[in-house]
C-alpha cells in the first residue's frame, strides 16, 4: 500500500479532513486535521482514524501506524509554535 492509498481511505472516511501520510510498505505516519475531531477525546479521534483503515490492518496490508490528530484550531496553534 502506498501513502496516497491510505490518504484516500482517510479522506473518504472523515468528511473535510486534510490528511498527510508518510511511509510505505506496511508502516505509515498519519496526520489528520478535521473539524470532526472538535470536542472528541484523543482516543475517540484515533478510533475514527482506525475505523477508516481497519480493513487494511485486518488483512495485514497495514502493519503499523503513528497517528496525530488535530482540529483546525489546534493545527494552526501547532504550526505557529513550530510543532507541526
Backbone as a ProteinNet text record, in pm:
[ID]
protein_1_A
[PRIMARY]
XXXXXXXXXXXXXXXXXXXXXXXXXXXXXXXXXXXXXXXXXXXXXXXXXXXXXXXXXXXXXXXXXXXXXXXXXXXXXXXXXXXX
[TERTIARY]
85.7	0	90.1	48.1	127.5	56.6	128.1	69.1	-56.5	-60.4	-176.3	-301.6	-286.4	-400	-451.9	-361.4	-401.7	-471	-415.3	-474.5	-616.1	-636.2	-768.5	-869.7	-829.3	-918.2	-961.9	-866	-895.9	-981.9	-951	-1031	-1174	-1191.4	-1325.4	-1403	-1331.8	-1398.6	-1421.5	-1345.7	-1359.4	-1386.9	-1509.2	-1553.6	-1470.3	-1423	-1349.1	-1209	-1157.9	-1026.5	-914.2	-811.6	-685.2	-590.6	-535.6	-459.7	-318.9	-222	-84	-40.3	15.8	61.7	204.6	291.2	430.2	455.9	550.8	586.5	562.9	551.9	529.4	533.2	507.5	501.7	383	410.5	302.2	310.3	397.3	414.9	395	309.5	275.4	268.1	306.5	285.5	172.2	67	-54.8	-82.9	-111.6	-158	-290	-390.3	-522.9	-570.5	-615.8	-674.4	-820.5	-912.4	-1054.6	-1140.8	-1244.1	-1344.5	-1411.9	-1419.1	-1485.6	-1423.3	-1300.1	-1232.2	-1268	-1335.1	-1368	-1451.6	-1403.9	-1475.4	-1455.3	-1377.6	-1354.7	-1225.4	-1224	-1102.3	-998.6	-876.6	-767.9	-796.4	-849	-881	-991.2	-1094.8	-1205.1	-1158.6	-1069.3	-1013.5	-939.4	-855.9	-782	-875.7	-983.8	-1080.8	-1143	-1167.7	-1221.1	-1122.2	-995.2	-892.1	-880	-870.6	-860.9	-981.7	-1098.4	-1218.1	-1206.2	-1130.1	-1111.7	-1013.7	-920.2	-814.3	-818.5	-921.3	-928.7	-923.1	-989	-987.2	-844.8	-769.1	-630.2	-540.1	-573.6	-499	-533.3	-660.9	-706.8	-647.4	-632.5	-578.7	-425.7	-362.6	-217	-152.1	-232.6	-176.9	-107.9	-167.7	-107.1	-72	54.4	100.4	113.5	165.8	191.4	160.6	100.3	71.4	104.6	143.8	155.5	54	-31.9	-141.9	-132.1	-144.4	-158.4	-288	-369.1	-496.7	-506.7	-566.4	-580.7	-715.2	-772.2	-877.8	-805.2	-876.2	-808.3	-743.1	-809.3	-751.6	-625.9	-628.1	-508.8	-394.3	-428.2	-326.5	-262	-344	-290.4	-195.9	-237.5	-154.1	-23.4	-30.4	89.6	187.4	134.4	220.9	285.3	208	264.3	375.1	361.6	460.4	575.5	567.5	672.4	670.2	554.8	542.1	492.3	447.3	392.8	455.5
-117.3	0	123.3	224.8	347.5	458.4	566.9	675.1	735.4	744.1	802	717.6	586	497.6	513.6	524.5	545.9	681.4	782.2	915.7	913.1	843.9	836.1	770.2	665.4	599.2	694.7	770.7	863.1	980.5	1034.6	1146.2	1102.6	978.9	927.7	902.4	869.2	831.8	944.5	1053.9	1166.3	1291.4	1336.4	1447.4	1573.2	1630.5	1755.6	1746.3	1626.7	1608.6	1648.8	1708.3	1732	1626.5	1545.3	1428.2	1432.5	1398.7	1382.1	1242.5	1167.6	1031.6	1016.6	969.8	941.6	794	738	599.1	516.3	386.7	296.9	153.3	65	-75.7	-99.6	-128.2	-152.7	-62.4	41.5	131.1	276	347.5	483.1	577.6	703.2	813.5	896.3	913	977.4	1101.4	1212.6	1334.7	1373.9	1398.7	1432.9	1558.9	1655.8	1778.3	1778.3	1784.7	1779.5	1843.5	1912.6	1967.5	1855	1737	1623	1587.7	1629.9	1598.3	1694	1803.4	1903.6	1841.4	1854.9	1804.7	1657.1	1587.7	1445	1421.7	1314.1	1276.6	1226.9	1219	1168.3	1024.9	943.8	805.1	798.4	877.5	875.8	923.3	1020.8	1068	954	882.9	771.9	661.1	639.8	539.2	575.4	704.2	746.9	717.2	743.7	717.6	567.4	490.5	345	288.1	345.4	298.2	306.4	402.8	420.4	320.1	272.3	185.3	44.6	16.1	-111.1	-233.6	-227.8	-342.5	-371.1	-265.1	-282.3	-332.7	-298.7	-352.6	-500.1	-531.8	-669.7	-765.4	-719.5	-809.8	-804.8	-724.5	-720.1	-622.4	-553.1	-455.1	-342.1	-300.3	-201.4	-273.2	-258.3	-325.9	-229.2	-110.5	-16.2	126.2	202.8	343.3	428.4	549.7	654.1	759.2	798.8	889	1016.8	1129.3	1259.5	1320.5	1370.8	1430.2	1571.6	1659.2	1799.3	1852.4	1943.7	2027.6	2136.2	2209.5	2318.4	2420.3	2453	2549.3	2492.8	2365.1	2301.3	2297.8	2270.9	2266	2402.6	2508.8	2644.9	2677.9	2642.6	2669.5	2590.5	2463.7	2380.7	2437.1	2485.9	2544.6	2673.4	2757	2881.8	2855.9	2746.5	2711.9	2628.9	2597.2	2518.6	2371.4	2321.3	2182.1	2092.2	2152.2	2070.8	2112.5
0	0	0	-70.5	-73.3	4	37.1	115.8	53.1	-78.8	-145.5	-124	-120.5	-96	46.4	141.8	280.3	293.5	230.5	233.7	176.8	67.1	5.4	98.7	169.7	264.4	375.1	425.9	535	488.8	372	320.3	289.3	246.8	219.8	349.1	456	579.9	678.6	666	758.3	675.7	681.5	597	619.6	509.9	513.3	571	588.9	650.9	556.5	614.3	545.9	599.6	511.6	553	494.6	578.8	535.3	576.9	482.3	511.4	460.4	547.8	513.1	539	468.3	491.3	367.6	388	276.5	322.7	228.7	264.2	354.4	479.8	574.2	697.1	692.8	807	763.1	839	797.9	917.1	892.7	985.9	928.6	1007.1	960	1043.5	976.2	1042.4	978	1061.5	1011.6	1082.8	1004.1	1055.9	1011.8	1110.3	1075.3	1183.1	1139.7	1231.1	1309.5	1249.6	1313.1	1447.9	1474.2	1599.1	1712.8	1679.8	1780.3	1892.1	2015	2131.3	2161.1	2077.7	2099.3	2176.8	2255	2326.4	2226.7	2272	2188.5	2141.7	2232.6	2199.3	2094.2	2108.6	2012.4	1874.9	1871.7	1745	1674.8	1751.2	1691.5	1646.2	1718.9	1677.8	1542.4	1519.8	1389.5	1277.8	1303.5	1203.1	1178.8	1286.9	1271.6	1197.8	1219.9	1150.8	999.2	951.3	806.8	747	828	776.2	834.7	912.9	984.9	893.8	779.8	687.6	640	616	571.1	682.9	806.2	920.1	937.7	928	947.5	845	720.9	617.7	608.3	695.9	700.4	604	525	431.6	507.2	617.4	706.2	836.1	876	997.3	1114.4	1088	1196.6	1151.4	1242.1	1214.1	1336.3	1307.8	1408.9	1368.5	1461.2	1427.9	1510	1439.7	1503.6	1452.4	1544.4	1504.8	1560.3	1481.4	1519.6	1470.9	1547.1	1492.5	1412.7	1327	1254.7	1348.4	1458.8	1554.2	1619.2	1655.8	1713.6	1613.4	1487.8	1382.2	1363.6	1359.7	1345.5	1460.8	1583	1700.4	1693.9	1656.3	1646.5	1543.8	1433	1329.5	1378.2	1447.4	1499.9	1601.4	1676.7	1778.4	1721.9	1591.9	1528.5	1564.5	1608.2	1647.9	1536.4	1429.8	1319.1	1187.7
[MASK]
++++++++++++++++++++++++++++++++++++++++++++++++++++++++++++++++++++++++++++++++++++

